[in-house]
Tab-separated table of C-alpha atoms and ligand atoms in Angstrom:
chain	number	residue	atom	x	y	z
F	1	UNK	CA	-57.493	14.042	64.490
F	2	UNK	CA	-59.958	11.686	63.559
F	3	UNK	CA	-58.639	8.662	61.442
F	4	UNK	CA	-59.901	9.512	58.338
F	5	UNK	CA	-58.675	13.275	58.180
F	6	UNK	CA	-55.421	12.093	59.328
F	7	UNK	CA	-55.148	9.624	56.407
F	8	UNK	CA	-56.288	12.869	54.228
F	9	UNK	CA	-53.926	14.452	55.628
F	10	UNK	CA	-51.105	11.766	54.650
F	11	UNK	CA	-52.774	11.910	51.299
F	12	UNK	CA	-52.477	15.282	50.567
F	13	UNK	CA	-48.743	15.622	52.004
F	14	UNK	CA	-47.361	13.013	50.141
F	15	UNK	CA	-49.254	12.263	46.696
F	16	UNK	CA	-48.243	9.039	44.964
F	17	UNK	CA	-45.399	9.096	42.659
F	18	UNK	CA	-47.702	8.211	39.802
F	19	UNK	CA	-49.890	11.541	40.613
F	20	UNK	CA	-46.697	13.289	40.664
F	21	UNK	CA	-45.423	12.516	37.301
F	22	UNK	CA	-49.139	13.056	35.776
F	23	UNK	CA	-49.406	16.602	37.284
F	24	UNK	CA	-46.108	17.622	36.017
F	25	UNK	CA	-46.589	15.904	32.710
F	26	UNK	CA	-47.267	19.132	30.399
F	27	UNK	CA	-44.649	21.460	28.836
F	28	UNK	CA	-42.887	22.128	32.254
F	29	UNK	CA	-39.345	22.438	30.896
F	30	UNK	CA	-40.669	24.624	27.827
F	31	UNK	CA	-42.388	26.790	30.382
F	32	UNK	CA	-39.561	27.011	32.247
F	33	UNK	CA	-37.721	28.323	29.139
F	34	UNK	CA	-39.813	31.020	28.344
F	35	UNK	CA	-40.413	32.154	31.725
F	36	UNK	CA	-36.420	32.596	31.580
F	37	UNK	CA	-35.843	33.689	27.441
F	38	UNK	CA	-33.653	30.572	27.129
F	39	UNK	CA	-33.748	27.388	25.129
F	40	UNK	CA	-33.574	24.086	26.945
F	41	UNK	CA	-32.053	21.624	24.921
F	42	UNK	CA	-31.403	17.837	24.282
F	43	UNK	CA	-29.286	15.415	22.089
F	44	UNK	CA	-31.428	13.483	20.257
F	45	UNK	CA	-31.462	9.489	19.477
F	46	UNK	CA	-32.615	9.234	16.163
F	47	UNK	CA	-33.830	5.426	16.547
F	48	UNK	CA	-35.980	6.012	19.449
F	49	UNK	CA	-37.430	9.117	17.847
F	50	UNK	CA	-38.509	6.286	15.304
F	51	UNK	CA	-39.502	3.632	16.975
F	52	UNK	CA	-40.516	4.724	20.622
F	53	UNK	CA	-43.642	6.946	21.365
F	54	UNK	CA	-43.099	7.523	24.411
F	55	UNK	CA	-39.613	9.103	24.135
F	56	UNK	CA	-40.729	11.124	21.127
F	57	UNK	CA	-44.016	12.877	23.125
F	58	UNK	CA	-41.758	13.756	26.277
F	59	UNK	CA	-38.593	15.138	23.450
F	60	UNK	CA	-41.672	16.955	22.221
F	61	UNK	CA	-43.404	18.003	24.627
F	62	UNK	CA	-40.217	19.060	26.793
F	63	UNK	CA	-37.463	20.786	24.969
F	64	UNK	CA	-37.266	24.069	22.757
F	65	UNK	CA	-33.976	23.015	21.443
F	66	UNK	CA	-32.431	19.502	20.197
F	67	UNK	CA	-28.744	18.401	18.702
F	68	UNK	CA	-28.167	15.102	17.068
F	69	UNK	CA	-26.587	12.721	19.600
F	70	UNK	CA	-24.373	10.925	16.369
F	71	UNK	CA	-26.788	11.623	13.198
F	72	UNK	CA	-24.504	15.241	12.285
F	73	UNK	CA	-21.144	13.492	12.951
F	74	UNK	CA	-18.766	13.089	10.200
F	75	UNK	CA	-19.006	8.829	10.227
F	76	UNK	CA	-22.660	9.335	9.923
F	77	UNK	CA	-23.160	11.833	6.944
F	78	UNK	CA	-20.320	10.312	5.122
F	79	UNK	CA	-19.727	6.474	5.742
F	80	UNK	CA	-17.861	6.699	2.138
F	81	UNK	CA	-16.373	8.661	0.522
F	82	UNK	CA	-18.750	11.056	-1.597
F	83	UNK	CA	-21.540	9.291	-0.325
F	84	UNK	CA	-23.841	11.314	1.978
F	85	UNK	CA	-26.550	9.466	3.989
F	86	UNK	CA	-28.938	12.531	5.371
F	87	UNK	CA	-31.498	10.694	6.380
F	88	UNK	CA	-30.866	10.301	10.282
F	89	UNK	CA	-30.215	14.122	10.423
F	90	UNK	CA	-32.921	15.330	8.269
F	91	UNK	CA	-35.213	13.395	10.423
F	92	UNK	CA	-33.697	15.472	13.993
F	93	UNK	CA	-33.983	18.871	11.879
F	94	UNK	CA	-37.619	17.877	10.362
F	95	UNK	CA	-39.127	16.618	14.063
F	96	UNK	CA	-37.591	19.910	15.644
F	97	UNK	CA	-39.758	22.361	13.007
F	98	UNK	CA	-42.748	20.785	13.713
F	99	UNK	CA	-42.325	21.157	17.107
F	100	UNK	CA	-41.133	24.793	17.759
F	101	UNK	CA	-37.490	23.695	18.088
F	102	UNK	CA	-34.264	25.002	17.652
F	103	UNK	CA	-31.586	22.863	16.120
F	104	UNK	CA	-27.637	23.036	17.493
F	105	UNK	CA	-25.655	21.467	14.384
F	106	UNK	CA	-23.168	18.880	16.121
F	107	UNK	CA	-20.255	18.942	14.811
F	108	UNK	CA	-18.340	19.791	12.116
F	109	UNK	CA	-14.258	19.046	13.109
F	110	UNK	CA	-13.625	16.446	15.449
F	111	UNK	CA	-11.101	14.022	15.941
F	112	UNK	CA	-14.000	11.139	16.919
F	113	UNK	CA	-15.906	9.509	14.890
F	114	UNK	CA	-14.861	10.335	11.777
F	115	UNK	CA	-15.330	8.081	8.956
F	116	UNK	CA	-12.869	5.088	8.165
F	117	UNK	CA	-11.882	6.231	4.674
F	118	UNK	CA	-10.662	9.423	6.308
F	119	UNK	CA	-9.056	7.677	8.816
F	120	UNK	CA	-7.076	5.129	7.247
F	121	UNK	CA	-6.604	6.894	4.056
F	122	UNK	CA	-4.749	9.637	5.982
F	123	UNK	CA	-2.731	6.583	7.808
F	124	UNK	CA	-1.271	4.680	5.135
F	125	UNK	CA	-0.446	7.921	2.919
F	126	UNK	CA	-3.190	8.239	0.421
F	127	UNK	CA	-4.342	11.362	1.616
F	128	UNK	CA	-1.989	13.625	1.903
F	129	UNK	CA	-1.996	17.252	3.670
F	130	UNK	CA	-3.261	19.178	0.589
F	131	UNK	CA	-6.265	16.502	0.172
F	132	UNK	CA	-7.135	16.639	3.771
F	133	UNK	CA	-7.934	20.426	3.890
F	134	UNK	CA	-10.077	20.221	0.922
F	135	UNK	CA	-11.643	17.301	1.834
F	136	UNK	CA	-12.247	19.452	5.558
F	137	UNK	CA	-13.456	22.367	3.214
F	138	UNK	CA	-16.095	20.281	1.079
F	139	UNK	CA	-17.247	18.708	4.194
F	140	UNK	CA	-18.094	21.763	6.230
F	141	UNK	CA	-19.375	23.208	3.420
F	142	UNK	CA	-21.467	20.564	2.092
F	143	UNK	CA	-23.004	19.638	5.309
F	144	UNK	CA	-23.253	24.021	6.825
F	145	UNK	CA	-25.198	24.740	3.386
F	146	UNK	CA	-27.346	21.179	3.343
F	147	UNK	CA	-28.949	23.029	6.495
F	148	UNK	CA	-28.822	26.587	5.719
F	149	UNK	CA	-31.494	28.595	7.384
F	150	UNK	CA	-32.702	25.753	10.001
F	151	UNK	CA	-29.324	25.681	11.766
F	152	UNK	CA	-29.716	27.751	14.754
F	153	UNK	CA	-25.757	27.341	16.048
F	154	UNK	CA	-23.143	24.638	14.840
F	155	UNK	CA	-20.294	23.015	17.545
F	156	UNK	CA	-17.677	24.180	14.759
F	157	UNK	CA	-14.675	22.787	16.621
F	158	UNK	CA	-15.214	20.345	19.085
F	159	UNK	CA	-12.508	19.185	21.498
F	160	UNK	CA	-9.611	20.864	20.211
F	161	UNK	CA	-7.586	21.481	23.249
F	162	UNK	CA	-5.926	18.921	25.746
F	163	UNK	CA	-6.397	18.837	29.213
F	164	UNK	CA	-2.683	20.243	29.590
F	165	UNK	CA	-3.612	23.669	27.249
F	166	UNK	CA	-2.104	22.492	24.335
F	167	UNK	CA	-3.980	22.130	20.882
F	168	UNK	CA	-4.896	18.590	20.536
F	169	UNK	CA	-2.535	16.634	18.790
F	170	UNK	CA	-5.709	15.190	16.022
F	171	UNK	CA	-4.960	14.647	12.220
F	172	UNK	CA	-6.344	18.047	11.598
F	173	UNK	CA	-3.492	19.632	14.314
F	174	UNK	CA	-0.723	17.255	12.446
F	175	UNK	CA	-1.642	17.109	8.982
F	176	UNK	CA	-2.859	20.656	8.678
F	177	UNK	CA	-1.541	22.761	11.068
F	178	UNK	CA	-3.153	25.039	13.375
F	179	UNK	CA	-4.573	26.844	10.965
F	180	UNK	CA	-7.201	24.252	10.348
F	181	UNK	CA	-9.343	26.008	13.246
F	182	UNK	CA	-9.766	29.722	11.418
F	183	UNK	CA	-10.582	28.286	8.326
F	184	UNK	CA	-13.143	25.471	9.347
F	185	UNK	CA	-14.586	28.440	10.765
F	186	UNK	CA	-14.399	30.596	8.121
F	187	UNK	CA	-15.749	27.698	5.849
F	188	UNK	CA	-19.040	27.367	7.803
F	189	UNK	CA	-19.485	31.347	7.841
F	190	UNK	CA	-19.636	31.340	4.481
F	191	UNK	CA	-21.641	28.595	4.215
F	192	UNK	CA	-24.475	29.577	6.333
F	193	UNK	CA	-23.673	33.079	7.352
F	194	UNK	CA	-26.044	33.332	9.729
F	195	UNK	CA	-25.277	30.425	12.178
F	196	UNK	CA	-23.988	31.190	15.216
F	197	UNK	CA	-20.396	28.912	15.314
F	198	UNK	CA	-19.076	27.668	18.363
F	199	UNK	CA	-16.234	26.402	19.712
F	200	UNK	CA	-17.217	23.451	22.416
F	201	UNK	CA	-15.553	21.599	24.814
F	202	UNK	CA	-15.434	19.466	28.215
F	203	UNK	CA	-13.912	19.958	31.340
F	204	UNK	CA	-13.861	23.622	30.275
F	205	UNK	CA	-16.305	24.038	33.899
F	206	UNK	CA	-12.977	23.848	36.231
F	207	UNK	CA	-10.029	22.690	34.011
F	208	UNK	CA	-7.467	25.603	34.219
F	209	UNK	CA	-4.607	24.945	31.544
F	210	UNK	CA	-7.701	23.982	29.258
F	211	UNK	CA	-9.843	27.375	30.443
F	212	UNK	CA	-6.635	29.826	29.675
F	213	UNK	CA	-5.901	28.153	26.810
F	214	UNK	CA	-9.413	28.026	25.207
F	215	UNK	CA	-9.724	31.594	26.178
F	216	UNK	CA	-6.354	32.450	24.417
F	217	UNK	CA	-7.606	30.727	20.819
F	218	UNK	CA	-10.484	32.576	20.648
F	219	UNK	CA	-9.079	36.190	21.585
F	220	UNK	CA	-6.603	35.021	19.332
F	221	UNK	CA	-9.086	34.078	16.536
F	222	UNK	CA	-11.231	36.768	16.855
F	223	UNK	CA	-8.254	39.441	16.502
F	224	UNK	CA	-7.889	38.150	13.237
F	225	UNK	CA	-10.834	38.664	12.034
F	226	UNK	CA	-11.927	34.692	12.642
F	227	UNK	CA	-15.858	34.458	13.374
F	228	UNK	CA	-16.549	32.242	16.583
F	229	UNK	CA	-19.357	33.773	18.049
F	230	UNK	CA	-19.786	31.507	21.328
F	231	UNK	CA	-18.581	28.694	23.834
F	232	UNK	CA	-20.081	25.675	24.845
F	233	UNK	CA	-19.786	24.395	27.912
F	234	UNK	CA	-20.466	20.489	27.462
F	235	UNK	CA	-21.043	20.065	31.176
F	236	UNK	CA	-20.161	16.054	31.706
F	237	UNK	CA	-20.424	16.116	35.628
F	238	UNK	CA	-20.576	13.082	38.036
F	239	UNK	CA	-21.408	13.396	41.530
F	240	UNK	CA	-18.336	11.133	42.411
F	241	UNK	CA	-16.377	14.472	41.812
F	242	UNK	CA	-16.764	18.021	43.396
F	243	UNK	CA	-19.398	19.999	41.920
F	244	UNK	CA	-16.957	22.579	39.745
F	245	UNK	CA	-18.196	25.524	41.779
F	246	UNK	CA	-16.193	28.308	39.564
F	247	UNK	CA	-17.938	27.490	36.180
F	248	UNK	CA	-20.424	30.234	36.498
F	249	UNK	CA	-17.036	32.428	36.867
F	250	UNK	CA	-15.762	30.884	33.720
F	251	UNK	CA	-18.471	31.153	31.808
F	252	UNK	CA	-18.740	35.302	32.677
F	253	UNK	CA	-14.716	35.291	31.612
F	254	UNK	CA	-16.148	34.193	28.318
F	255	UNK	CA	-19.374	36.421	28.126
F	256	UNK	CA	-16.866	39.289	28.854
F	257	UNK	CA	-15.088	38.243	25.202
F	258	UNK	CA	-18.299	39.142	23.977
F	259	UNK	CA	-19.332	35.540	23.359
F	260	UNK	CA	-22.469	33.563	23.515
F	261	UNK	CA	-22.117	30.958	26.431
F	262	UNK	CA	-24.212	27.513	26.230
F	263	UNK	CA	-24.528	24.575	28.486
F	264	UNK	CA	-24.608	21.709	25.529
F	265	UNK	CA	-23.967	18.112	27.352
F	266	UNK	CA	-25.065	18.361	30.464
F	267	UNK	CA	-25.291	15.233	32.090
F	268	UNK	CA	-24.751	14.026	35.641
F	269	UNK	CA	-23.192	10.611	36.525
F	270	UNK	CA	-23.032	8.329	39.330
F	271	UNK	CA	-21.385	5.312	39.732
F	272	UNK	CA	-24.305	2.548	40.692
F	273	UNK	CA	-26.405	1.990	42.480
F	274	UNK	CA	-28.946	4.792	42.808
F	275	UNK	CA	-30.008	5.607	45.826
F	276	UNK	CA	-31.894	8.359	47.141
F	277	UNK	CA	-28.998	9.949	48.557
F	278	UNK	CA	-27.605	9.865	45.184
F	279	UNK	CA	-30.228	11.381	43.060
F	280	UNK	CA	-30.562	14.282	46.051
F	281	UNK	CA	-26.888	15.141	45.106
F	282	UNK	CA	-27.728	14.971	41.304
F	283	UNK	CA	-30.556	17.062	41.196
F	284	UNK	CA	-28.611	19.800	43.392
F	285	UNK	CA	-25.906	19.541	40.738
F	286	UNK	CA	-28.355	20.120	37.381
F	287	UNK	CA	-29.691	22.967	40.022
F	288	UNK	CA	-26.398	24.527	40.483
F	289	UNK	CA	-25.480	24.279	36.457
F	290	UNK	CA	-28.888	26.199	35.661
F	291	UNK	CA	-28.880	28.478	38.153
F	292	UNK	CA	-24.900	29.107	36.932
F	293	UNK	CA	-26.386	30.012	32.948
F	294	UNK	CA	-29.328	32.005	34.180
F	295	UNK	CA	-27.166	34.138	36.352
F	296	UNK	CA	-24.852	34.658	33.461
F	297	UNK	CA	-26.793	36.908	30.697
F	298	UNK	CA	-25.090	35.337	27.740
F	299	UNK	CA	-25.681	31.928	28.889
F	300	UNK	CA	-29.028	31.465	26.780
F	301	UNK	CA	-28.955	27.640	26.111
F	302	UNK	CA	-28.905	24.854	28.789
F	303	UNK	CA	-28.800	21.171	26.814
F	304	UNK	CA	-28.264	17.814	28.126
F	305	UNK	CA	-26.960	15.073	26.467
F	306	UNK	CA	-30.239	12.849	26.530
F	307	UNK	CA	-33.415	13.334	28.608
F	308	UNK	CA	-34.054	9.853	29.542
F	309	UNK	CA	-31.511	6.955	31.435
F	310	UNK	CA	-33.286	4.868	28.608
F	311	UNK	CA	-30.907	6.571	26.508
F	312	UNK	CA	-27.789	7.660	27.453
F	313	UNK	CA	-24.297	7.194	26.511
F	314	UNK	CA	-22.861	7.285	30.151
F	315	UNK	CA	-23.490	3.548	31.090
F	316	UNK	CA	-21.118	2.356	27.691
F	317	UNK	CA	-18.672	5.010	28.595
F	318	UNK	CA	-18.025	5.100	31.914
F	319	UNK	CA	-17.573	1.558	33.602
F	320	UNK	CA	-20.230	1.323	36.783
F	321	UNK	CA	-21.848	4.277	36.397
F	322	UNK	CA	-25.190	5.731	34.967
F	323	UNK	CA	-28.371	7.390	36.045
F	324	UNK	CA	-27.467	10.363	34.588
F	325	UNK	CA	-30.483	11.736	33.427
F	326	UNK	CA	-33.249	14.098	34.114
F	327	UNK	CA	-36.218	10.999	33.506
F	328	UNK	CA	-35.682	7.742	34.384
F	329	UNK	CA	-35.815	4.523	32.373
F	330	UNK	CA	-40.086	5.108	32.245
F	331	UNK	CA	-39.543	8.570	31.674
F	332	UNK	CA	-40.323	9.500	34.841
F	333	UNK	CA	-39.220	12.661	36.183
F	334	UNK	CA	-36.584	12.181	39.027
F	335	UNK	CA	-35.442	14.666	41.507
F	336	UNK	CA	-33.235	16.438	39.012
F	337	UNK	CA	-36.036	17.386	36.715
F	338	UNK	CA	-37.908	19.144	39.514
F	339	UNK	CA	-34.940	20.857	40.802
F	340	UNK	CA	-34.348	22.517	37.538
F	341	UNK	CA	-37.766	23.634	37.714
F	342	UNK	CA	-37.013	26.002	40.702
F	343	UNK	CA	-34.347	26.986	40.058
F	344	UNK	CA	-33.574	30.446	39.737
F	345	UNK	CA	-30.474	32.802	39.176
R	401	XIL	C1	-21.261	10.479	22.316
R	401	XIL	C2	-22.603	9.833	22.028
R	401	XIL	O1	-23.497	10.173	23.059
R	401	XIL	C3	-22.459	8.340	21.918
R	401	XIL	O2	-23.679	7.751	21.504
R	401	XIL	C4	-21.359	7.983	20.923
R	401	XIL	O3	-21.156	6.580	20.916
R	401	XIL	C5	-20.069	8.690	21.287
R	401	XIL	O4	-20.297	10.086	21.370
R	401	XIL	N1	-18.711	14.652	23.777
R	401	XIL	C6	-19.344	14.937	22.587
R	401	XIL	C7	-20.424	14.029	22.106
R	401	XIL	O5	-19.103	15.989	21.995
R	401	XIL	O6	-20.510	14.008	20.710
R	401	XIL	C8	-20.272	12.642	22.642
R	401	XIL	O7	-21.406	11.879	22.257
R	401	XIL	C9	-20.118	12.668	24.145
R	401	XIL	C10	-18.883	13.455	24.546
């Protein structure tokens, strides 16, 4: 070959990165929800939907569905007591409608980051059991009906069982009892009755005792009448570990309850560096979850917990590790995002 073909050649085989990012720039993950009738989600990071751009055009441009990474929790809405600060939510839920999105509601019972007042009030006695389950009540209530209508799905219950099977021993478990689970679902029912409420959890894609367990409450639940209507998978993987190569299994045991199934934190760790080796391994995980959902019919939502390393919880959480996204820091796409973009059931 003559020199110049062959550096055409070279050209044409291997386009620069920058080319690469710029071709795939428009809507790919939004096509490749509707060429598979499911929503692709992401948590959202309120101040960088503010302040950065960037980060808002690719959210926007991306996703068909979003969840607040911290603006829906407890500590956020309520800092004190009968004082509800909206704004940070109201700002997810008003982006996502004029985009086309979807909103999960994240979450309503949890035994993180609830406010202080709650906290130590419950602690040194001055709220006692009675107190607590109306103060549960008005709080599911207040914040279910706030959103009424623009609430596609709300994480109900999130965390409740230990990685042994038992029901987590939280404030609600000691203070209230287990009942606290059917009626913080029966408060958001009739609060917004047509949300679809979920019970959501991690290590749910190979954790046995928890798996059994989690199936138990909700057979349990719904034989009395209790309305959970799906599971979510949160889907906190690092390559470090064994990909969890029953979840698809799992996620069919809960289908077959008659449940919706999501995928609503997926994220994919590594402990540092990156290297190339390490984002190959990555990508084939995020590959692997999605092609796990799609082959499951109920599995209609696939979410990860932030789009972008410039934004992810995993580096404050999880000593030496990171990367875990499907964008880089620049936003640009990394071998995980194009993965997920062939994959298929
Ligand atoms: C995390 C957020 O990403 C962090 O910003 C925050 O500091 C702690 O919570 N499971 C959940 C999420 O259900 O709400 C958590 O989000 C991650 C683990």
């Amino acid at each position: 070959m003559k020199p110049l073909i062959v550096a055409l050649a070279l050209v044409l085989a291997a386009p620069a990165p920058a080319a690469q990012a710029a071709a795939r720039t428009p809507h790919d993950l939004r096509r490749l929800a509707h060429q598979n009738g499911i929503r692709i989600g992401t948590a959202v990071d309120v101040a960088a939907l503010r302040t950065e751009p960037d980060y808002r055009a690719a959210l926007n441009r991306e996703f068909t569905n979003v969840t607040a990474e911290n603006a829906m929790k407890w500590e956020s809405v309520e800092p004190q007591r009968g004082v509800h600060t909206w704004a940070d939510a109201d700002a997810v839920v008003d982006n996502a409608r004029r985009h086309g999105q979807q909103v999960r509601g994240h979450n309503l019972v949890w035994h993180n980051q609830l406010p202080a007042w709650l906290t130590e009030g419950v602690q040194n006695g001055t709220i006692g059991a009675a107190e607590l389950r109306r103060i549960l009540r008005d709080h599911i209530t207040t914040e279910v009906r706030r959103y009424k209508g623009r609430i596609r799905a709300w994480d109900v219950v999130n965390e409740v069982i230990d990685e042994d099977g038992t029901l987590r021993k939280s404030i609600w478990l000691t203070q209230l009892g287990p009942g606290y689970i059917a009626d913080a679902f029966r408060w958001a029912r009739q609060a917004d009755p047509r949300a679809k409420l979920y019970v959501n959890d991690y290590n749910l894609e190979w954790n046995s005792p928890k798996i059994e367990a989690t199936l138990a409450l909700i057979k349990d639940l719904r034989s009395q009448g209790v309305p959970v209507d799906g599971i979510g998978f949160q889907g906190h993987l690092g390559i470090q570990y064994d990909y969890p190569g029953d979840w698809a299994n799992v996620m069919r045991r809960f289908a077959d309850l008659g449940l919706e199934v999501a995928v609503t934190e997926m994220d994919v760790r590594m402990v540092l560096p990156v290297t190339p080796e390490k984002l190959a391994t990555q990508a084939a995980y995020y590959g692997r979850a999605l092609t796990g959902c799609l082959s499951v019919p109920a599995c209609k939502e696939f979410t990860v917990w932030g789009f972008t390393d410039r934004h992810s919880w995993v580096p404050g959480w999880f000593d030496g590790e990171g990367a875990a996204c499907l964008l880089d820091e620049s936003l640009t796409p990394k071998p995980a995002y194009t993965t997920l973009l062939t994959s298929t059931p």
